[in-house]
mmCIF file of C-alpha atoms in Angstrom:
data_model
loop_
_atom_site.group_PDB
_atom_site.id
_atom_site.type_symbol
_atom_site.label_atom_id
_atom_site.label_comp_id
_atom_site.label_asym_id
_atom_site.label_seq_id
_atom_site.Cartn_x
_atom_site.Cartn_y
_atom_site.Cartn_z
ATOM 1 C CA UNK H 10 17.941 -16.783 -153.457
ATOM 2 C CA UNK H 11 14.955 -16.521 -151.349
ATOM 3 C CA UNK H 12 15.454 -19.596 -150.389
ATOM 4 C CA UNK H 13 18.637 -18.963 -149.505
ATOM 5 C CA UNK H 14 17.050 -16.382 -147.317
ATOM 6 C CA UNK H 15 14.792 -18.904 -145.527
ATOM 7 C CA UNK H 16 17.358 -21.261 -144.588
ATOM 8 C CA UNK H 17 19.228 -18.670 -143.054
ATOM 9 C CA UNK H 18 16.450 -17.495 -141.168
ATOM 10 C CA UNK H 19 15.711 -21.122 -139.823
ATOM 11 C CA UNK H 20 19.312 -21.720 -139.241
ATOM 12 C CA UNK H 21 19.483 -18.034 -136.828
ATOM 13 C CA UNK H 22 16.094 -19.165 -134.933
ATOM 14 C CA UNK H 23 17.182 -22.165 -134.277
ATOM 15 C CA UNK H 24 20.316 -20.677 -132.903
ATOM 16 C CA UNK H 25 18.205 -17.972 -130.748
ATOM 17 C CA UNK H 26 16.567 -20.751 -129.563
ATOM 18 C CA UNK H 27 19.962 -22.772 -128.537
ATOM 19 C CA UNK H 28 21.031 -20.039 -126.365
ATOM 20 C CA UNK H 29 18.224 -18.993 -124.739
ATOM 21 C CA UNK H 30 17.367 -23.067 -123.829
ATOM 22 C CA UNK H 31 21.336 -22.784 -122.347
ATOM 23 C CA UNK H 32 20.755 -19.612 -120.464
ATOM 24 C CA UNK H 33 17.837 -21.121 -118.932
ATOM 25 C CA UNK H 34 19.564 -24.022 -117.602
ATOM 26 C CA UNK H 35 22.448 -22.221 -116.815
ATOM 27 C CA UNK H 36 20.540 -20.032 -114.563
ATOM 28 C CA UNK H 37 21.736 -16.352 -112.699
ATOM 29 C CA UNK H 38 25.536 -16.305 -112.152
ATOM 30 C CA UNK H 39 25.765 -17.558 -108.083
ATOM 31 C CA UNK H 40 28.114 -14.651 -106.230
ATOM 32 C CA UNK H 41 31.294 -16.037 -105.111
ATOM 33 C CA UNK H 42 31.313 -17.585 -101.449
ATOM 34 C CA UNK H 43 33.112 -15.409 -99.538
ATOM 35 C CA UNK H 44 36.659 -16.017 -98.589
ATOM 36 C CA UNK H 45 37.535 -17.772 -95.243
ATOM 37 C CA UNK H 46 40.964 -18.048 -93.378
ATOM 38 C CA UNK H 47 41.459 -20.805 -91.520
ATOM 39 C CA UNK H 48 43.687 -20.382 -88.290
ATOM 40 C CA UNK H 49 45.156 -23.069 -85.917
ATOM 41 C CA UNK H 50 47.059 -21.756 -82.349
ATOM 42 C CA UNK H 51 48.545 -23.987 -79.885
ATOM 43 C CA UNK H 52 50.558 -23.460 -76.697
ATOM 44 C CA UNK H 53 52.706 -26.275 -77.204
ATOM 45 C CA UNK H 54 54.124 -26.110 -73.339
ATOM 46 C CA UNK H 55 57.224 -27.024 -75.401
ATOM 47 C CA UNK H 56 59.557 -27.170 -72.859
ATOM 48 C CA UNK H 57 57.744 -26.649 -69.382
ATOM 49 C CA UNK H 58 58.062 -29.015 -66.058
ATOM 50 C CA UNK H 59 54.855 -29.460 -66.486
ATOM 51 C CA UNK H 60 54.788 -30.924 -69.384
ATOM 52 C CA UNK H 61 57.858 -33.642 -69.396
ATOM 53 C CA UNK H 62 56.477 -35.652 -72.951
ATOM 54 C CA UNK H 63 57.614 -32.644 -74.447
ATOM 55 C CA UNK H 64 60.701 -31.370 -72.880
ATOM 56 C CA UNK H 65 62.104 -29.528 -75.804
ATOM 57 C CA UNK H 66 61.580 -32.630 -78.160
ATOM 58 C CA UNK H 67 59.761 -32.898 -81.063
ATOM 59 C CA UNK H 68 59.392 -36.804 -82.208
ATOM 60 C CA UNK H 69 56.273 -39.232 -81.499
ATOM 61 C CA UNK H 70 54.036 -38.136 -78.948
ATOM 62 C CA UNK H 71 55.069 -34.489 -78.310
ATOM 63 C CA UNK H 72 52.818 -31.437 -79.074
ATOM 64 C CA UNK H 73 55.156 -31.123 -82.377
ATOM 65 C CA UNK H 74 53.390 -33.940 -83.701
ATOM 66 C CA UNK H 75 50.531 -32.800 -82.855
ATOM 67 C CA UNK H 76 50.974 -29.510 -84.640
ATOM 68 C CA UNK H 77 51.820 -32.034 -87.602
ATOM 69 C CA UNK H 78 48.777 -34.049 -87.301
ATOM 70 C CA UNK H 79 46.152 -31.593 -86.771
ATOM 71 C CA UNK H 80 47.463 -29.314 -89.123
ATOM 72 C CA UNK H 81 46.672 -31.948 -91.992
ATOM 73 C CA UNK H 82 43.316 -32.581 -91.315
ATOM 74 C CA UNK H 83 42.088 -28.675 -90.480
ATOM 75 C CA UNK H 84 44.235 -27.243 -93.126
ATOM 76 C CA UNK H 85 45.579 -24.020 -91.473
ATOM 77 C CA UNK H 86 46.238 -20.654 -93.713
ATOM 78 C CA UNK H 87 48.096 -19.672 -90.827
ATOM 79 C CA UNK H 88 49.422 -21.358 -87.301
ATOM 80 C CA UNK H 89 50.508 -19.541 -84.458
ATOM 81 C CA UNK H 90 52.937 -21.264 -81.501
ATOM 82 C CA UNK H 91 53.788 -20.357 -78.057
ATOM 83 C CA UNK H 92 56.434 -21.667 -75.987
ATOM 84 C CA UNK H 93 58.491 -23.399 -78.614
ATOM 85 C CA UNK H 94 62.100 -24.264 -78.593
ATOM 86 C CA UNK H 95 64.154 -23.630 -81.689
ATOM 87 C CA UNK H 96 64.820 -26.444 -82.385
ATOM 88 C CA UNK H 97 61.015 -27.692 -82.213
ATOM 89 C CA UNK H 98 60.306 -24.898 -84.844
ATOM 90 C CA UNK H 99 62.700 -25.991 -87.096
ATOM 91 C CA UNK H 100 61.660 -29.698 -86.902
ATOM 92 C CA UNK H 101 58.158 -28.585 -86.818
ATOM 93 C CA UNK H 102 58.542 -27.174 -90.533
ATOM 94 C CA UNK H 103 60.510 -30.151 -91.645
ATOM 95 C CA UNK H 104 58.068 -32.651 -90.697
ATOM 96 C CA UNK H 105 55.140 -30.285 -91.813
ATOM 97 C CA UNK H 106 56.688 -30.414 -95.176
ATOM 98 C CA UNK H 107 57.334 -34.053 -95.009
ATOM 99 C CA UNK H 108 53.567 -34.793 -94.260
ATOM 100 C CA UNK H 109 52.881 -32.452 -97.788
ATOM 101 C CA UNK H 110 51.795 -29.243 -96.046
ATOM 102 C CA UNK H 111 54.825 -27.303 -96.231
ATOM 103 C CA UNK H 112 54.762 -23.973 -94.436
ATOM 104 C CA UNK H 113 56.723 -20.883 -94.292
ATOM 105 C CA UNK H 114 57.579 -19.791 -90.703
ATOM 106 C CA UNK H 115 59.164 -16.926 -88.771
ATOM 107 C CA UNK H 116 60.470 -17.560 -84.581
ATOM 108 C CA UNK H 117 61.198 -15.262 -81.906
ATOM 109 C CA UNK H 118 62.936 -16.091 -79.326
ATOM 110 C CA UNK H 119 61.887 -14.845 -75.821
ATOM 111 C CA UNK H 120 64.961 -15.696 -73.592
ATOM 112 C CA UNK H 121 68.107 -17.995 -74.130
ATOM 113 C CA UNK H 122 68.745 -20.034 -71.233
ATOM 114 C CA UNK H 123 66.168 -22.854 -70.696
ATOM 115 C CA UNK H 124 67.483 -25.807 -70.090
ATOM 116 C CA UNK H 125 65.310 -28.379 -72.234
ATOM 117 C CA UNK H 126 65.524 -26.192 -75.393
ATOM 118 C CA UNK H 127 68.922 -27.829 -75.845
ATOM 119 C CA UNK H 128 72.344 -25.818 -76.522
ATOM 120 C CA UNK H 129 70.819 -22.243 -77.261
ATOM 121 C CA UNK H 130 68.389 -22.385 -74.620
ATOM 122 C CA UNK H 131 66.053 -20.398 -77.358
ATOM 123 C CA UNK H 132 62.185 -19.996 -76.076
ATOM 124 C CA UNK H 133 59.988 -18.459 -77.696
ATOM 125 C CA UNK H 134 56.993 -17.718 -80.300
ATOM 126 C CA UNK H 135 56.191 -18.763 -84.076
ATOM 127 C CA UNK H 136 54.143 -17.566 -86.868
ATOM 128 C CA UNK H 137 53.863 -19.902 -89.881
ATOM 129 C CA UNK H 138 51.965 -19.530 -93.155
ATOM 130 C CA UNK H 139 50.936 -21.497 -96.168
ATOM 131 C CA UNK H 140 52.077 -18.320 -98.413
ATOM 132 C CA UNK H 141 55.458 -16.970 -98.192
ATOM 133 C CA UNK H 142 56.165 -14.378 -95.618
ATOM 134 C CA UNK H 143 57.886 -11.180 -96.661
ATOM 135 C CA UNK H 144 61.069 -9.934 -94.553
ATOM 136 C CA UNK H 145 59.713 -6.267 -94.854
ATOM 137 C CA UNK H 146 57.029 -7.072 -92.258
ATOM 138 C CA UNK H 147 57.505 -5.879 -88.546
ATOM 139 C CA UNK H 148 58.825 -8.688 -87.963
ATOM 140 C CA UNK H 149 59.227 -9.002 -83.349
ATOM 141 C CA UNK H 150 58.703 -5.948 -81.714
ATOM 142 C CA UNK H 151 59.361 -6.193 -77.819
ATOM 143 C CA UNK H 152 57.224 -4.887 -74.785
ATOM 144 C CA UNK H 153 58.437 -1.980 -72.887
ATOM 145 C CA UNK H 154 55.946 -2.846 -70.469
ATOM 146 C CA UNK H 155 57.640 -6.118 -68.682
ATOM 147 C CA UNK H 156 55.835 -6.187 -65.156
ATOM 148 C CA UNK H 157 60.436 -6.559 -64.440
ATOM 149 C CA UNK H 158 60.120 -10.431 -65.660
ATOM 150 C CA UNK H 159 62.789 -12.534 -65.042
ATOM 151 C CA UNK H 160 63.906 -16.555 -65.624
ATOM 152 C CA UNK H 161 66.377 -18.389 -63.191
ATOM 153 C CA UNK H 162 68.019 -21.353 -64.096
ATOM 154 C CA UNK H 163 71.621 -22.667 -63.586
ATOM 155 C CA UNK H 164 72.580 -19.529 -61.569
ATOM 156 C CA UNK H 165 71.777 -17.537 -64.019
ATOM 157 C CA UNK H 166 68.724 -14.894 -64.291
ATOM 158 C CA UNK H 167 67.598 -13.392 -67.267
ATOM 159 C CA UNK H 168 65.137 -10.985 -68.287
ATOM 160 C CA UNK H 169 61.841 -11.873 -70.331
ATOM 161 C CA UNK H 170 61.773 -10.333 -73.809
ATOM 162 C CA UNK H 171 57.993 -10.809 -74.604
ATOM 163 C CA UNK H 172 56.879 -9.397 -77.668
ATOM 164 C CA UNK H 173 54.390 -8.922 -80.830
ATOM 165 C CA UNK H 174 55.691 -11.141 -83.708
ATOM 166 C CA UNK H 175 54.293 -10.803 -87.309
ATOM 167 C CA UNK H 176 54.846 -11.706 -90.420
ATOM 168 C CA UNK H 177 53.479 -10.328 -93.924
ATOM 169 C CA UNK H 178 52.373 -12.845 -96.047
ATOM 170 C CA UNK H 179 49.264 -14.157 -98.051
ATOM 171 C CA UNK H 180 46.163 -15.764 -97.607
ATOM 172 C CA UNK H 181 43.637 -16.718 -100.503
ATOM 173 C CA UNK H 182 46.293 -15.279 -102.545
ATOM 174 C CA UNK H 183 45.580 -11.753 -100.847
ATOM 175 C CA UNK H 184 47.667 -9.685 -98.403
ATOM 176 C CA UNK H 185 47.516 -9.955 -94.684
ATOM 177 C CA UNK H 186 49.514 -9.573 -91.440
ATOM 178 C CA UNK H 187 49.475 -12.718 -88.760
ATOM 179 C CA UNK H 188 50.727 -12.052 -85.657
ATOM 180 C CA UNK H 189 51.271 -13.959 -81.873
ATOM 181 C CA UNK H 190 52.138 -12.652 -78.692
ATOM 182 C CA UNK H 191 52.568 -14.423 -75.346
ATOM 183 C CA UNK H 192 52.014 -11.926 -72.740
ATOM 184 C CA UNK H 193 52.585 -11.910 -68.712
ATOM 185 C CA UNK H 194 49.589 -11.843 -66.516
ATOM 186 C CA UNK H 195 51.378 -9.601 -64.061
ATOM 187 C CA UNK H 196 51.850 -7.128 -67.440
ATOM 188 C CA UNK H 197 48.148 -6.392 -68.460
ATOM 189 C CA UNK H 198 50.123 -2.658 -69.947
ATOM 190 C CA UNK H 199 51.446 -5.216 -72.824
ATOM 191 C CA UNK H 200 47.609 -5.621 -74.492
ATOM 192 C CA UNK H 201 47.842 -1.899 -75.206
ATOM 193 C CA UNK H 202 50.552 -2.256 -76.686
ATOM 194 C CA UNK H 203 49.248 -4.931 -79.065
ATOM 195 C CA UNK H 204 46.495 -3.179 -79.724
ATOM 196 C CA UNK H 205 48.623 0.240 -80.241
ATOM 197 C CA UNK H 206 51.315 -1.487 -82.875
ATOM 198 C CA UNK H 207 48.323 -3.364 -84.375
ATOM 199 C CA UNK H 208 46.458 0.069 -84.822
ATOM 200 C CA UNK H 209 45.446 2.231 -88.180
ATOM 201 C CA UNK H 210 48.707 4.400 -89.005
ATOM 202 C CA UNK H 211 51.342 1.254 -87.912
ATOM 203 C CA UNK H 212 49.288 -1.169 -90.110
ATOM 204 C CA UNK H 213 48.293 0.499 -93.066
ATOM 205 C CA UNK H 214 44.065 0.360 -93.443
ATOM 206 C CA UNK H 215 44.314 -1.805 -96.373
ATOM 207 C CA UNK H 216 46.225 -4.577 -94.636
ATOM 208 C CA UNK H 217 43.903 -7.266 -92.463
ATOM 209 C CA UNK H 218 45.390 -8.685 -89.378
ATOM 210 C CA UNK H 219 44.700 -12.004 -87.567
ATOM 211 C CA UNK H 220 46.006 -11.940 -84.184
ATOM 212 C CA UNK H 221 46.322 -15.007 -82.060
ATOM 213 C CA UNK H 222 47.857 -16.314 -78.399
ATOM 214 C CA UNK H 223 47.961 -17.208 -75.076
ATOM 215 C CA UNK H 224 47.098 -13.830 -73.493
ATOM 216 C CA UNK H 225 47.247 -15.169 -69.970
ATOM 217 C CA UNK H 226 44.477 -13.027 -69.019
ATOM 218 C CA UNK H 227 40.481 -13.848 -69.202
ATOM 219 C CA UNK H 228 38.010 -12.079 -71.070
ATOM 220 C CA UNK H 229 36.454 -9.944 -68.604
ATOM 221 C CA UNK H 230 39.771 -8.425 -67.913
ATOM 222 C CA UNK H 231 39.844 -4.552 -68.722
ATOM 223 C CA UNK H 232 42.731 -4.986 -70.645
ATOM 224 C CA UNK H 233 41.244 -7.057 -73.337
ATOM 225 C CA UNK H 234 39.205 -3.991 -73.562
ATOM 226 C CA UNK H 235 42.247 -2.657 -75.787
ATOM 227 C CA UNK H 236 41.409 -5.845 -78.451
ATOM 228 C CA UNK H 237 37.669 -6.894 -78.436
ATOM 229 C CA UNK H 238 35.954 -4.360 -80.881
ATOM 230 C CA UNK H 239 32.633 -4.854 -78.435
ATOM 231 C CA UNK H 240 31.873 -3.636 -74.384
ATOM 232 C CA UNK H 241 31.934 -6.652 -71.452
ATOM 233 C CA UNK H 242 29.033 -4.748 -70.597
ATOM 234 C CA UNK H 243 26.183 -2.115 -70.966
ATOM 235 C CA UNK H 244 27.950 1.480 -70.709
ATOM 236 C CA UNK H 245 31.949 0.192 -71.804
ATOM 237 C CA UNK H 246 34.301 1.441 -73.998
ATOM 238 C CA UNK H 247 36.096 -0.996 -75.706
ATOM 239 C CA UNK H 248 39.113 0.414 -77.482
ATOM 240 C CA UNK H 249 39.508 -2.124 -80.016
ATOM 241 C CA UNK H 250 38.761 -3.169 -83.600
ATOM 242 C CA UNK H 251 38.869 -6.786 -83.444
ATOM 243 C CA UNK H 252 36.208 -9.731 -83.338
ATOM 244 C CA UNK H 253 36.860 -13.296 -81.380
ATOM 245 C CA UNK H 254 36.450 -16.573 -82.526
ATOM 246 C CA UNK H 255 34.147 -17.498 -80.035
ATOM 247 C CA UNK H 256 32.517 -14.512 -79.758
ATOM 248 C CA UNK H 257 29.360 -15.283 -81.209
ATOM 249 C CA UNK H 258 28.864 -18.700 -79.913
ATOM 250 C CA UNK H 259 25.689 -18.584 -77.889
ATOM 251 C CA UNK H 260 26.397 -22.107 -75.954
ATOM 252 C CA UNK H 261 28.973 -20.115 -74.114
ATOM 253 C CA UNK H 262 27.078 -17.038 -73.378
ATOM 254 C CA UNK H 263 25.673 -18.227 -70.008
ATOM 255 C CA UNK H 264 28.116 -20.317 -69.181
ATOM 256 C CA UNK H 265 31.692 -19.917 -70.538
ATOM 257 C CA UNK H 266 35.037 -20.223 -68.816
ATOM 258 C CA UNK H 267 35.915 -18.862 -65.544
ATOM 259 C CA UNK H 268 36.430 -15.000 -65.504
ATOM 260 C CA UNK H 269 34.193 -14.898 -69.127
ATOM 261 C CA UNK H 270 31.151 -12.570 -69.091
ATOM 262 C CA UNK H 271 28.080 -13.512 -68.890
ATOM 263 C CA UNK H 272 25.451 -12.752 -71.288
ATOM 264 C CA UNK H 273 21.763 -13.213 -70.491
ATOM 265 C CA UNK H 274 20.267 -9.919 -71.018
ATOM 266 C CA UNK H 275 18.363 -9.391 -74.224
ATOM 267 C CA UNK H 276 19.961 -10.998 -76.997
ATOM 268 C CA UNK H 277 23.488 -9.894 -77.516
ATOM 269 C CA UNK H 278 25.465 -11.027 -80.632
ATOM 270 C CA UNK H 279 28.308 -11.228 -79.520
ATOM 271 C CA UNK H 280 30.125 -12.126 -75.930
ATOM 272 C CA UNK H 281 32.880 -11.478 -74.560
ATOM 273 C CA UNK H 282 33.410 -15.197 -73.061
ATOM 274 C CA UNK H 283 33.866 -18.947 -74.700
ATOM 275 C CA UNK H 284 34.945 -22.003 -74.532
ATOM 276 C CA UNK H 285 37.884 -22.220 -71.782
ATOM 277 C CA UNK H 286 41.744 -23.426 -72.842
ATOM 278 C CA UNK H 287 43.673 -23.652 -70.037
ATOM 279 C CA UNK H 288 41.613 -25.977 -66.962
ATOM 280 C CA UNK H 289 38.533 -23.718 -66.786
ATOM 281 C CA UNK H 290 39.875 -20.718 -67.908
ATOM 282 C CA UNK H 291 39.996 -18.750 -71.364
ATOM 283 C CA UNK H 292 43.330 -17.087 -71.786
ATOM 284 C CA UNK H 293 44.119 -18.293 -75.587
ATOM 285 C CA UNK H 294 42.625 -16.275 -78.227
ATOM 286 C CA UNK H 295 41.749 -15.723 -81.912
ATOM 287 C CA UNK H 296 41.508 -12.435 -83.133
ATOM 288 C CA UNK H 297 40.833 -10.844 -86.904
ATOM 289 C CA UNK H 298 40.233 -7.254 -87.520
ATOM 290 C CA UNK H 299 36.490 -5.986 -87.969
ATOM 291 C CA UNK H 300 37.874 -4.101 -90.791
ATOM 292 C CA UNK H 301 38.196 -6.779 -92.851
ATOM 293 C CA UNK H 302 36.184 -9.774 -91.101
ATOM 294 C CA UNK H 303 32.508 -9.956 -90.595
ATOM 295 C CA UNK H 304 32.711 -13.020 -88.489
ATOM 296 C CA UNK H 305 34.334 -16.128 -87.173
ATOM 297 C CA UNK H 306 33.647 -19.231 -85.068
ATOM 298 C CA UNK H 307 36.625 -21.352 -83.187
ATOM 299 C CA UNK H 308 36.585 -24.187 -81.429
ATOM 300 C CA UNK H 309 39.327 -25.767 -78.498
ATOM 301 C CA UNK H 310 40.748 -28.952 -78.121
ATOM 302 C CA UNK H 311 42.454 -30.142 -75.304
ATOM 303 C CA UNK H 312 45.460 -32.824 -76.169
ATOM 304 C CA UNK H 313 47.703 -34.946 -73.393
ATOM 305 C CA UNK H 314 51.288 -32.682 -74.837
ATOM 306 C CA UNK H 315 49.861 -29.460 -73.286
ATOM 307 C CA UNK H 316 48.069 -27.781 -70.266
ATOM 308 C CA UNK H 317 46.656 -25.397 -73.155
ATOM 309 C CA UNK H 318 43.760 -26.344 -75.612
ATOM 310 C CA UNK H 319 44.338 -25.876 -79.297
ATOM 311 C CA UNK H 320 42.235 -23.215 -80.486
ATOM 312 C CA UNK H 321 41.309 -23.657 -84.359
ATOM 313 C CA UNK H 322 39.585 -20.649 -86.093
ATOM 314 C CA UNK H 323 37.687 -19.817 -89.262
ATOM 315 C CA UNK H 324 37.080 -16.382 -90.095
ATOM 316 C CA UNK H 325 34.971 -14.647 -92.908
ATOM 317 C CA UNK H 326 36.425 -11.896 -95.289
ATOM 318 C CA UNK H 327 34.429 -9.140 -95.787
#
């Protein structure tokens, strides 16, 4: 019996011993890294003069295959499109799926009658996400500030429906609400009313938005005031809640795109400036709520299909 005893005593030791030798090695649990959603927006100039490769088309060497071919080597959560034809959205999500990154997408179309979008002459905006996007979400909401924008063509004027278009969907398996908007320079009223729809009380608190676009207007305008979460200057009052991509990228504080702030006093975190995406101004933007985002950097790339850079964006959860 007692030796019984002894054996078992050995036999628990050595056990003791076994996991204490594995905890060692195993070492502290490591926190999780924190969650990142990855963003791609492109002008696609889908349909412009000034851009005759495209010309509503969507095959080899338009800025639909670009979408495609960028898109599989910087693995978007989410891409956002401005002027885009119909019918390039709809071929854009085939031939995303056919390359084995199928994505779920929502359009908007801006005005009907341009010529190179083919029969519907449908022009618009796109939000597209890895996760499926709910038809609950707000889904376009148009302007009522529309600086009286109109579109000629074939004798026949219309009026520009600009608007906010999101969609609720997912990212890193958790909610969120992605959102475009293509706004007129000559309308600087419609920023407010992104940043009014995108405010706490429209979008509950718990929901995090990424906003992205071609804004048409640079950063030191005041109306981006109603966006950045952070003053041009000493002495502003910036209305917003949201960081920029670029924002913290200190090889564009001194020297950013045309109409960007410059930031040489001290040493600010944050700027409101970066790289430029349209000749040497910025006017496309990445945006994600400070609620829910500590940070972000973005970078632009500028591609023969458009007179826009594409503006790819990583942003950090909270």
């Amino acid at each position: 019996m007692r030796r019984l005893v002894r054996v078992a005593a050995v036999v628990l030791a050595a056990a003791a011993a076994l996991v204490l030798v594995t905890l060692v090695r195993k070492g502290p649990e490591k926190p999780p890294a924190p969650a990142e959603v990855r963003v791609l927006h492109y002008n696609l100039c889908g349909a412009a003069a000034a851009c005759p490769w495209n010309s509503g088309g969507f095959g080899p060497g338009t800025s639909v295959e670009r979408v495609v071919k960028e898109a599989s080597a910087f693995a978007p959560d989410l891409i956002t499109l401005n002027e885009i034809c119909a019918a390039q959205y709809e071929a854009l999500l085939e031939q995303l799926a056919g390359s084995g990154r199928p994505m779920h997408g929502t359009y908007a179309s801006s005005q009907d009658n341009v010529p190179n979008c083919g029969p519907t002459g449908a022009f618009g905006t796109a939000v597209l996400s890895r996760e499926a996007i709910e038809s609950e979400g707000p889904g376009y909401r148009r302007f009522s500030r529309t600086g009286d924008e109109t579109y000629a063509n074939g004798g026949r004027t219309v009026s520009v429906r600009r608007g906010l278009l999101c969609a609720a969907t997912r990212a890193g398996g958790k909610p969120l609400l992605a959102c475009t908007a293509h706004t007129y320079a000559k309308a600087p009223g419609q920023l407010r009313e992104i940043g009014d729809l995108l405010a706490e009380g429209p979008v509950p608190r718990e929901t995090p938005v990424v906003l992205a676009g071609d804004l048409n207007l640079q950063p030191n305008e005041p109306a981006l005031g109603y966006l950045y979460a952070h003053a041009p200057g000493p002495g502003g009052r910036p209305a917003g809640r949201f960081l920029e991509g670029d924002e913290s990228d200190r090889a564009w504080f001194s020297q950013g795109s045309t109409g960007g702030v410059v930031c040489t006093d001290g040493e600010p975190e944050r700027c409101r400036n970066g790289e430029p995406t349209a000749g040497e101004r910025k006017i496309d933007y990445t945006f994600a709520d400070t609620r829910h985002f500590s940070g972000g950097h973005s970078d632009a790339k500028l591609f023969g299909e458009s007179d826009h850079a594409m503006v790819t964006a990583v942003f950090t959860r909270r």
